[in-house]
Coordinates of C-alpha atoms and ligand atoms in Angstrom, one line a residue:
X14 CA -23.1 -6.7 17.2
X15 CA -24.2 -2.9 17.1
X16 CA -24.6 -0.9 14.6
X17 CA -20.8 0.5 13.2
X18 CA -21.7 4.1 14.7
X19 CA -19.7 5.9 16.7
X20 CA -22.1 8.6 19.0
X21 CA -20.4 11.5 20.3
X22 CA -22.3 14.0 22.8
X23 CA -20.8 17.3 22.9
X24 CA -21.2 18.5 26.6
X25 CA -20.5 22.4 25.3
X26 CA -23.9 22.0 24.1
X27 CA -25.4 19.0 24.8
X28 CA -25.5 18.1 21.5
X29 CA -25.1 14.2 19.4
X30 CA -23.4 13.7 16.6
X31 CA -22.9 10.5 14.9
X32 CA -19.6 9.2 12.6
X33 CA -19.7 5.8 11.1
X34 CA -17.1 3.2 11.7
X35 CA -15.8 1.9 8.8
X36 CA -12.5 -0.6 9.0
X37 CA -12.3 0.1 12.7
X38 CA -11.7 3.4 12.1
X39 CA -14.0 7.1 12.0
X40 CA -13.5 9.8 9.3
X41 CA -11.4 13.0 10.8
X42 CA -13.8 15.0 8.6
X43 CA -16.4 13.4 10.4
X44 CA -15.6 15.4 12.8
X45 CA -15.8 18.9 11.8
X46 CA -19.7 18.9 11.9
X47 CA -19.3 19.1 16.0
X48 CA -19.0 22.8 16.2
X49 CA -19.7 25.1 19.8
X50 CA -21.1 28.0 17.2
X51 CA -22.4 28.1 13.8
X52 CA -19.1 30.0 13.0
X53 CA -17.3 27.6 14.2
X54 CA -14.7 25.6 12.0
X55 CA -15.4 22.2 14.1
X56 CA -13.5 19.2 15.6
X57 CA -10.3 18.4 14.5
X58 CA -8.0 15.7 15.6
X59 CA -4.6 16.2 17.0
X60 CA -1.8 13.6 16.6
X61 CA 1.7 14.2 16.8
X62 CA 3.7 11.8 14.9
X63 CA 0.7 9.9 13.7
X64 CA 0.5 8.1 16.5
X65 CA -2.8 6.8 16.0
X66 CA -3.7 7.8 12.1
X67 CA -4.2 6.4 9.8
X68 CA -3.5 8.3 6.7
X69 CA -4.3 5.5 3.8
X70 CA -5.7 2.7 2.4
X71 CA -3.4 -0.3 1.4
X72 CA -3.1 -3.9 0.0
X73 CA 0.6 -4.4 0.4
X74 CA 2.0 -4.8 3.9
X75 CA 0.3 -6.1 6.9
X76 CA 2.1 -5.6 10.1
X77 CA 0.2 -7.1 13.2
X78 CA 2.8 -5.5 16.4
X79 CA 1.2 -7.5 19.4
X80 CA 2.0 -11.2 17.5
X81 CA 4.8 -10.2 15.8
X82 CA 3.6 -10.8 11.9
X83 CA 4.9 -9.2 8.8
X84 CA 3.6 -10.6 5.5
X85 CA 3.6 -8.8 1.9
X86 CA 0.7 -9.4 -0.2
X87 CA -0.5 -11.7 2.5
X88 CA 2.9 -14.2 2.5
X89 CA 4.8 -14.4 5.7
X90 CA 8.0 -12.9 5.8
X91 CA 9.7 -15.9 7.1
X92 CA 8.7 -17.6 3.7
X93 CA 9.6 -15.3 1.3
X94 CA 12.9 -15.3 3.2
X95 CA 13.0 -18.9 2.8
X96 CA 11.5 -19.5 -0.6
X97 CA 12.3 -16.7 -2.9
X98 CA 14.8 -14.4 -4.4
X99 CA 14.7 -10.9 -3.7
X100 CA 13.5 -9.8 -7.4
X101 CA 10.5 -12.3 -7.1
X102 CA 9.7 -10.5 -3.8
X103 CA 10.5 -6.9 -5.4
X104 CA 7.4 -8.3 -8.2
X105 CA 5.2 -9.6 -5.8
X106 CA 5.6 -6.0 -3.5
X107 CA 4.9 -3.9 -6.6
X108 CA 2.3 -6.3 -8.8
X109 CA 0.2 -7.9 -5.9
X110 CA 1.0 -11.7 -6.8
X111 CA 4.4 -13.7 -7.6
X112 CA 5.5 -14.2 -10.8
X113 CA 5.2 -16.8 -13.3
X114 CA 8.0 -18.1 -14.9
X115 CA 7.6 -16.5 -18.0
X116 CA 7.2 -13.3 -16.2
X117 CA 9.8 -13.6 -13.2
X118 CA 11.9 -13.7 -16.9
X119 CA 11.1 -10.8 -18.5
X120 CA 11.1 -9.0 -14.9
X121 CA 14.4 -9.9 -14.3
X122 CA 15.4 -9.1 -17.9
X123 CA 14.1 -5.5 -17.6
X124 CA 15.7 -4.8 -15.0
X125 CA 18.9 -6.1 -15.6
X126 CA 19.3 -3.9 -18.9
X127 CA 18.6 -0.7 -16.2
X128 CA 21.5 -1.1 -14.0
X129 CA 23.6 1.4 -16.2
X130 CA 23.7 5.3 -15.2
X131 CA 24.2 7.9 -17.1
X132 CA 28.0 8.4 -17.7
X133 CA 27.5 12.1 -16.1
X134 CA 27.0 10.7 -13.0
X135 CA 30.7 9.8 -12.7
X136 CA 31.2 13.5 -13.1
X137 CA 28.4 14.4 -10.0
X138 CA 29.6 11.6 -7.7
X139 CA 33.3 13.7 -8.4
X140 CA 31.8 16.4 -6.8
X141 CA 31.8 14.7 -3.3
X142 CA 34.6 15.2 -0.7
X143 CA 36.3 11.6 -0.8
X144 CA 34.8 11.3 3.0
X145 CA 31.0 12.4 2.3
X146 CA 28.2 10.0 3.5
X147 CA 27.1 7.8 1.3
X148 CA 23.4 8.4 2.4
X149 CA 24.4 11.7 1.4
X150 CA 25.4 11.3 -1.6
X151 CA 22.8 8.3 -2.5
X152 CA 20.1 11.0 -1.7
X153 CA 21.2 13.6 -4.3
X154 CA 22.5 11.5 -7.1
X155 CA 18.8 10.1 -6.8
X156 CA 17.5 13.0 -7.2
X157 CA 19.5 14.6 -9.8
X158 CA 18.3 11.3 -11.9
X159 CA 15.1 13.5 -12.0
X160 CA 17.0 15.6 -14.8
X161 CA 18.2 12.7 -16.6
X162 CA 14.6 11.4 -17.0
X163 CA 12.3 14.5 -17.5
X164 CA 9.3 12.5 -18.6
X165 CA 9.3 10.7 -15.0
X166 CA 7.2 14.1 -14.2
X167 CA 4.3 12.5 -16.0
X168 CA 3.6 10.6 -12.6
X169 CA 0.0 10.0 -14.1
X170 CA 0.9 7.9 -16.7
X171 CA 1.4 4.3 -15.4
X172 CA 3.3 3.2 -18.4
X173 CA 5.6 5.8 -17.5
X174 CA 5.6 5.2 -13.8
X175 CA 6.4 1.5 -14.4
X176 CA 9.4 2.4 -16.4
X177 CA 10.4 4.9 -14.0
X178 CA 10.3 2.4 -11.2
X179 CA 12.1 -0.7 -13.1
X180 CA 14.7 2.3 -13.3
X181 CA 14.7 3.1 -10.0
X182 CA 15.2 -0.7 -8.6
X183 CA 17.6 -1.4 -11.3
X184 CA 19.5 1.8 -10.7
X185 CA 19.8 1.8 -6.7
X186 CA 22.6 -0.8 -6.5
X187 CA 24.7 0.9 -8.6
X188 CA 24.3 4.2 -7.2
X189 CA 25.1 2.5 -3.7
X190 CA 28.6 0.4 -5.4
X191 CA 29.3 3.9 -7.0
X192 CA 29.6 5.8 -3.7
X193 CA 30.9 2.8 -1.9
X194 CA 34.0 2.8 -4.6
X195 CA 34.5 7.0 -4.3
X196 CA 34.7 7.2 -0.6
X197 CA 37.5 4.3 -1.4
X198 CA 39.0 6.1 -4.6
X199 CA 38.4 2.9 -6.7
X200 CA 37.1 2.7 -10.1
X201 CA 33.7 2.4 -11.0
X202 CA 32.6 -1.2 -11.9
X203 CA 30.3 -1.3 -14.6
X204 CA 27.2 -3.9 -14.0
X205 CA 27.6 -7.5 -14.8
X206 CA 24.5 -8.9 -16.7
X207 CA 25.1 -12.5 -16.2
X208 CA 25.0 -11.6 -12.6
X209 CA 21.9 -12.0 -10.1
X210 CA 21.1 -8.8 -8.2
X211 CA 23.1 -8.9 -5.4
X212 CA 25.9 -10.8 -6.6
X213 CA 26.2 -8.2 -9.4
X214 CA 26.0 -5.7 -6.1
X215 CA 28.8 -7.4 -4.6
X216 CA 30.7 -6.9 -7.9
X217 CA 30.1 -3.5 -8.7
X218 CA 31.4 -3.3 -4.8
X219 CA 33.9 -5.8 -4.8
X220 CA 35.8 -6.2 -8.1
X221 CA 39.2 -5.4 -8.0
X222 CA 41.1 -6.4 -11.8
X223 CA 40.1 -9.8 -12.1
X224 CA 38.8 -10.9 -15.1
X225 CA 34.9 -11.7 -14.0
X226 CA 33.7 -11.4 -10.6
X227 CA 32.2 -14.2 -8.5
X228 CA 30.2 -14.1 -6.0
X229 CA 30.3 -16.3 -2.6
X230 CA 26.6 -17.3 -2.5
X231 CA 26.3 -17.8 1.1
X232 CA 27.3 -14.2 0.9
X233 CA 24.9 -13.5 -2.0
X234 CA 22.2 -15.1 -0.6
X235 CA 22.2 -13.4 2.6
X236 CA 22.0 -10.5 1.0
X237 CA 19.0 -11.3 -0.6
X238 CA 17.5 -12.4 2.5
X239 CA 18.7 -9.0 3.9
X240 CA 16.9 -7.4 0.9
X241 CA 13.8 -9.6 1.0
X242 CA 13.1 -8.5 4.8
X243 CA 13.9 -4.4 4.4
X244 CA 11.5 -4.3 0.8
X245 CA 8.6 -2.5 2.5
X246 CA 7.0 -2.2 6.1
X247 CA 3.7 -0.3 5.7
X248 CA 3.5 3.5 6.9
X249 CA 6.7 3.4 8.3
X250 CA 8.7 7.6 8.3
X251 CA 10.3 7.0 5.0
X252 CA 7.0 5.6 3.3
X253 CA 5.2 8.7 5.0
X254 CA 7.8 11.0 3.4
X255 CA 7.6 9.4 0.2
X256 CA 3.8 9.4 0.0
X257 CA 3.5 13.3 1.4
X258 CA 6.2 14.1 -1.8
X259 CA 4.5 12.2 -3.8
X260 CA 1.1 13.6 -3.1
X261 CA 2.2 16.7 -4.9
X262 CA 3.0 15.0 -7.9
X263 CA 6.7 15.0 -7.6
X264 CA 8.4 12.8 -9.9
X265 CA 9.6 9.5 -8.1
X266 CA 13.3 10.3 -8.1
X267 CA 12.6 13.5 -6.5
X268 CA 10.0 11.5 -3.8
X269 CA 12.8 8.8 -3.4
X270 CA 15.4 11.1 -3.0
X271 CA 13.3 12.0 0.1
X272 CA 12.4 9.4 1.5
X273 CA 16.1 8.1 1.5
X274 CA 16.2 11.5 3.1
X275 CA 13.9 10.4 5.9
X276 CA 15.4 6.8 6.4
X277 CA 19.0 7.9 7.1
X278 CA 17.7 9.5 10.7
X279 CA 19.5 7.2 13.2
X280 CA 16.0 6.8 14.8
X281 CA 15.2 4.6 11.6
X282 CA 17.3 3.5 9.2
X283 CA 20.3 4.8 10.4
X284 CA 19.7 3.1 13.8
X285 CA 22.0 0.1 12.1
X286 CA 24.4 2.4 11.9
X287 CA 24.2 3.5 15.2
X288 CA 24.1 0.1 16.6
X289 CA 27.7 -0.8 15.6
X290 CA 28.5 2.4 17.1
X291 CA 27.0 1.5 20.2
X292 CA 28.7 -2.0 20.5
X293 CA 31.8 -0.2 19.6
X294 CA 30.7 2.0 22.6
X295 CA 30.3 -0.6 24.9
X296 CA 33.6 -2.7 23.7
X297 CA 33.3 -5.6 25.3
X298 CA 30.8 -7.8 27.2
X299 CA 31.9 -7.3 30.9
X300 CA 31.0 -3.5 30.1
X301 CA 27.1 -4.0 29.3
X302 CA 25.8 -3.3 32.8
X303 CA 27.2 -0.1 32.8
X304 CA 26.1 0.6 29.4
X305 CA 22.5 -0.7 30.5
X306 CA 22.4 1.3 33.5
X307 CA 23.4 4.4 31.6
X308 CA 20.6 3.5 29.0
X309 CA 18.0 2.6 31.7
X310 CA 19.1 6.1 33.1
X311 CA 17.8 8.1 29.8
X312 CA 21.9 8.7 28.8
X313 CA 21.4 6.8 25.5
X314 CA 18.6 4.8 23.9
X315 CA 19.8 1.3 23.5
X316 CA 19.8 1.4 19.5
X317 CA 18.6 -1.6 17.5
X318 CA 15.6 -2.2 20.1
X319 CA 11.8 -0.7 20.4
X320 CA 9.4 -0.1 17.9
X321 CA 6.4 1.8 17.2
X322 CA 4.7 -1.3 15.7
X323 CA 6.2 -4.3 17.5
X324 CA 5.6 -4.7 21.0
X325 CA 6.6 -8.2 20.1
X326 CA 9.8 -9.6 18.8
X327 CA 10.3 -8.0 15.5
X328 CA 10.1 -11.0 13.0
X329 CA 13.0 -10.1 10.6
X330 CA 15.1 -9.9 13.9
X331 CA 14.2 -13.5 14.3
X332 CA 15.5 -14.5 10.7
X333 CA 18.6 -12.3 10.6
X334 CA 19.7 -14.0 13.7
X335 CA 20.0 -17.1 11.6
X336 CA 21.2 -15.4 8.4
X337 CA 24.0 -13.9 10.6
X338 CA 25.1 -17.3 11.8
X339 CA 25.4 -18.3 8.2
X340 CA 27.5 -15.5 7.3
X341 CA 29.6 -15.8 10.4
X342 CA 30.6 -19.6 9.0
X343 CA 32.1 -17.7 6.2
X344 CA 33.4 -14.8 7.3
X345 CA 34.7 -16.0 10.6
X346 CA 33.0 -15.0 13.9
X347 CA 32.5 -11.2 15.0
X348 CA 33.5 -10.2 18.5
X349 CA 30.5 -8.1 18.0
X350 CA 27.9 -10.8 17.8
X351 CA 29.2 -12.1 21.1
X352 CA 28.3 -8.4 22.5
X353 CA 25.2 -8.3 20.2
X354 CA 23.8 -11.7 21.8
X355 CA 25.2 -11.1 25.2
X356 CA 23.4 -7.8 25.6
X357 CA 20.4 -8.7 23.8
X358 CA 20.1 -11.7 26.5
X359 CA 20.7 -8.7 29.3
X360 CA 17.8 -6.5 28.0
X361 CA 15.5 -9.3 27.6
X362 CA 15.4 -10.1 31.3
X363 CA 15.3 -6.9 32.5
X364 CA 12.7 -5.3 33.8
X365 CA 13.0 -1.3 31.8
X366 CA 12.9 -3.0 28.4
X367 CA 10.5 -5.3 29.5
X368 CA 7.9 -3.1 30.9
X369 CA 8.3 -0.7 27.6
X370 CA 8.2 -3.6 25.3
X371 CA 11.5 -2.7 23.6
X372 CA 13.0 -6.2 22.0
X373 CA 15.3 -6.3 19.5
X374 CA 14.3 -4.8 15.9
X375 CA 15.4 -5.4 12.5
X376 CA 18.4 -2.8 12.9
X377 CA 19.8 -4.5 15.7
X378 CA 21.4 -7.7 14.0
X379 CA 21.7 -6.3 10.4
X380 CA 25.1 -4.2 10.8
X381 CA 26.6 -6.8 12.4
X382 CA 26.2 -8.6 9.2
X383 CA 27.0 -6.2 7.0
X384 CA 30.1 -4.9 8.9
X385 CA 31.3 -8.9 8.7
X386 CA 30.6 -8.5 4.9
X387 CA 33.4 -5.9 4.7
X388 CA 31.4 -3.2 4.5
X389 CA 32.3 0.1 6.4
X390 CA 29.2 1.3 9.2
X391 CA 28.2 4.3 7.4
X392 CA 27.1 2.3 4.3
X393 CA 24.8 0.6 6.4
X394 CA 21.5 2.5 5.7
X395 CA 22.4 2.8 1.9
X396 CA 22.1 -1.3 2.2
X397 CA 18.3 0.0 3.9
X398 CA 17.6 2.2 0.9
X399 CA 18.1 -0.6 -1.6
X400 CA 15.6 -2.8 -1.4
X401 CA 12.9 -0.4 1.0
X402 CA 13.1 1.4 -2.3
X403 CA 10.8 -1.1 -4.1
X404 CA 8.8 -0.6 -1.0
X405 CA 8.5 3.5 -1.5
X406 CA 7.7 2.8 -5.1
X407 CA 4.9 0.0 -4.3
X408 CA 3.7 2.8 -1.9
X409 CA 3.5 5.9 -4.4
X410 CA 2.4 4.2 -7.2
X411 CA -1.0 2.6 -5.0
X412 CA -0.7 6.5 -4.0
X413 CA -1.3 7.2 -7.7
X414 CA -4.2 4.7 -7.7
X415 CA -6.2 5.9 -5.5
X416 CA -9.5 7.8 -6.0
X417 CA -9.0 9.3 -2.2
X418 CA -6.1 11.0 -2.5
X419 CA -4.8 14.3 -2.5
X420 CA -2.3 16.5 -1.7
X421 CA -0.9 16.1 1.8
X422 CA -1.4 19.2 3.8
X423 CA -2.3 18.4 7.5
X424 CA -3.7 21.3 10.2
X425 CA -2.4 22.7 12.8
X426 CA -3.3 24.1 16.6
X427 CA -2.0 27.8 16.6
X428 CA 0.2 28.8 19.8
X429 CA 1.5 31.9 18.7
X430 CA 0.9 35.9 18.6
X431 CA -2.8 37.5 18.6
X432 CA -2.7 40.3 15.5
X433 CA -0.5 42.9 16.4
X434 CA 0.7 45.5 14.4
X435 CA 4.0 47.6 13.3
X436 CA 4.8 50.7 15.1
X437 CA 3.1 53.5 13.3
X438 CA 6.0 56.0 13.1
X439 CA 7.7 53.5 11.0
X440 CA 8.4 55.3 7.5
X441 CA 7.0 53.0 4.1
X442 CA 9.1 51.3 2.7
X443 CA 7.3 48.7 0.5
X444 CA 3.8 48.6 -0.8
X445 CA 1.2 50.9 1.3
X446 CA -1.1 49.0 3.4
X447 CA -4.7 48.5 1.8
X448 CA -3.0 49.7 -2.0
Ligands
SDX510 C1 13.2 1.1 11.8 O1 8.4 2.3 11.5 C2 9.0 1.3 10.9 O2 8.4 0.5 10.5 C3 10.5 1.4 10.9 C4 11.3 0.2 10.5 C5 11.0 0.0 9.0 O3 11.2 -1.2 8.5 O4 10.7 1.0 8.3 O5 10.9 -0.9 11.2 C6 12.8 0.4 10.6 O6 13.2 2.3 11.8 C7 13.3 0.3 13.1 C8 13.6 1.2 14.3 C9 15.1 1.6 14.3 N1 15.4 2.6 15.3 C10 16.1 2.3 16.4 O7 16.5 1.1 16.7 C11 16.4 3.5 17.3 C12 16.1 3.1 18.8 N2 14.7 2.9 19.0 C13 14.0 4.0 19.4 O8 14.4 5.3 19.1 C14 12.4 3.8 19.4 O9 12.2 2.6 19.9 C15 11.7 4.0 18.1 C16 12.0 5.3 17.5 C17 12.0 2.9 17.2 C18 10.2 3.9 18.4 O10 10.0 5.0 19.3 P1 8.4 5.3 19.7 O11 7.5 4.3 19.2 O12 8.2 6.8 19.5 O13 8.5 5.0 21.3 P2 8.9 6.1 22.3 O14 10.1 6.8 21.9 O15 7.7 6.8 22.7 O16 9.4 5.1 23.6 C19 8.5 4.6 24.5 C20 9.3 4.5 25.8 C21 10.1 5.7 26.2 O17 10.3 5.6 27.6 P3 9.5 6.5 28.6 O18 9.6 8.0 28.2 O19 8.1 6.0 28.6 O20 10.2 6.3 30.0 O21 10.4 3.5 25.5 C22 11.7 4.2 25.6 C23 11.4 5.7 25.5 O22 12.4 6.4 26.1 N3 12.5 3.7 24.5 C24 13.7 3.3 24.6 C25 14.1 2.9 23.3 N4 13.0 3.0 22.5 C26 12.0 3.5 23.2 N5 14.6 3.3 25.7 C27 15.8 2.9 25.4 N6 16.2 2.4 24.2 C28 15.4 2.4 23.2 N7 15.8 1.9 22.0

């Protein structure tokens, strides 16, 4: 094999410059040493959207689009789905390696005794209209957590950025039960320490005056398998947003709050959303070629499918498929599945979504879940924010680790006005040019 050089002749002047490769990739700064002049600021790159830029170095997810593989830590999706709980995987995302069993304990411990908030948030959740978005309201109760904890601003502290996030994962539950119960003018539920995480979800959801809450653990589980497959999925637009706030030294509930921000855009997370939407759209099965037509026609994106990263079958589709069909055996069958499958089948063997690579992605099957579970559509990307939460903090806290960093602050190409200047007769107002 050659040597890992990239050689790059400028045909302005006839000039070669060399840039090393180094993991498959050249430096952007590399770059700037091809200049036309001596004046010159040099080469820059131009990539809207990130397309093909990578913007850091990680250990935690590894995505590989063409075969369809997602693993944490190097462990397969499929058998974390199968193998663990969602608080093992939550440790293993953040700490590198599973827990032992003396550790799994005092992990789950911790974060158990976090699940409270601060009895003023009952008073900020108040503030919303009985019909606001949860997102919405998830969003800025997260970040007005920043003024319950002002020491979270010490971001370079890991001590305090490990308490911060065991907050964080502990808290985000609760926050979501706590919306879900305003928009229905319940009571709060406090949390339920003898409870696993998402069976103490589904209480702080679900109780109503019984004495002690149980969970159905098919129910439960798939939850956690739900969790499990949302923790974290490498640069995605939330992770971005939460690594660019982050850069600045924001604390993480202010860098959280916006990277829930980012996910509730019904291109990402709030594509599940959209998808129930969409089958509600569509009604019933005899209506799909018209609804594909009008898709294939640039009407509507068919939501739940494509990906910037699979060109394959997204892998937590695969497993959520099965999950559903668990959840269906309790809850009953949807009407909606029967759409779901029916026009999943259609866009598979048809020719648009074949050529574009669009198959179905992780959206597409989780709302049908969720709205089986009871809950309400617009809640669906608050179940999102939950667990990609541990996934934001995993993110910004290797962020914090790394030697490389800085703030974010990309370049631009200019397309606007040359210098022009204000009309001379125009009295002074203000401060007197060259004062
Ligand atoms: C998530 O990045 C992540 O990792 C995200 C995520 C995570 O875990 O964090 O995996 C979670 O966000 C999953 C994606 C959820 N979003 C949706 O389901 C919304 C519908 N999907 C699309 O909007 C779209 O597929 C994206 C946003 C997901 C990806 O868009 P890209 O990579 O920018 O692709 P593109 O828009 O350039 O599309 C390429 C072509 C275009 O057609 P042409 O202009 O070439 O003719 O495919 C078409 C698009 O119009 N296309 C679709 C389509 N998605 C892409 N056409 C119809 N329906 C769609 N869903």
């Amino acid at each position: 094999m050659g040597e890992q050089v990239l050689t790059i002749t400028d045909e302005r002047t006839g000039k070669s410059y060399k840039a090393p490769i180094t993991d498959g990739t050249i430096r952007a700064m590399d770059l700037r040493q091809i200049k036309e002049d001596a004046e010159d600021f040099g080469i820059m790159t131009y990539d809207p959207a990130f397309l093909n830029t990578a913007s850091c170095r990680s250990s935690i997810t590894y995505i590989d689009g063409d075969r369809g593989i997602l693993r944490y830590r190097g462990y397969p999706i499929e058998e974390l789905a199968e193998k663990c709980t969602f608080l093992e995987v939550a440790y293993l995302v953040l700490n590198g390696s599973l827990p032992g069993e003396s550790e799994l304990k005092e992990w789950v411990h911790l974060v158990k005794h976090h699940t409270m908030l601060h009895e003023t948030t009952k008073k900020f959740l108040e503030g919303f209209r009985y019909d606001a978005h949860p997102m919405g309201m998830l969003v800025s109760t997260v970040a007005a957590l920043s003024t319950v904890y002002p020491e979270a601003r010490h971001v370079l502290d890991p001590e305090n950025r490990r308490m911060q996030i065991v907050r964080l994962i502990a808290k985000m539950p609760t926050i979501a039960a706590y919306t879900y119960r305003h928009s229905l003018g319940l009571p709060y539920v406090y949390p339920d320490n003898d409870l696993g995480y998402t069976a103490n979800f589904m209480n702080m959801l679900w109780k109503m005056l019984e004495p002690k809450y149980v969970a159905n653990p098919v129910l439960s589980r798939a939850l956690s398998i739900l969790f499990i497959l949302h923790a974290d999925h490498e640069q995605n637009c939330s992770t971005n947003a939460m690594r660019a706030v982050g850069s600045s030294q924001a604390d993480p509930y202010l860098s959280t709050a916006a990277a829930a921000a980012a996910l509730s855009g019904p291109l990402h997370g709030g594509a599940n959303e959209q998808v129930l939407l969409m089958l509600d759209e569509i009604g019933s099965v005899s209506r799909i070629p018209e609804y594909i037509d009008a898709v294939k026609a640039g009407k509507y994106k068919l939501m739940g499918f494509g990906h910037r990263v699979y060109k394959n079958y997204d892998p937590r589709a695969r497993v959520i498929k099965w999950t559903a069909e668990q959840v269906f055996q309790v809850t009953g069958r949807n009407a909606k599945l029967d759409i779901a499958l029916a026009l999943e089948k259609i866009a598979l063997e048809d020719e648009y979504f074949i050529k574009r690579k669009l198959y179905p992605n992780v959206d597409f099957y989780s709302g049908i879940i969720y709205q089986a579970m009871g809950f309400k559509p617009d809640m669906f990307t608050v179940l999102f924010a939950i667990p990609r939460t541990v996934g934001w903090l995993a993110q910004w806290d290797e962020l914090m680790r790394d030697p490389e960093q800085k703030i974010s602050r990309p370049r631009q190409i200019f397309t606007g006005s040359a210098e022009r200047h204000m009309p001379a007769e125009r009295p002074t107002i203000g401060v007197p040019v060259g004062v």
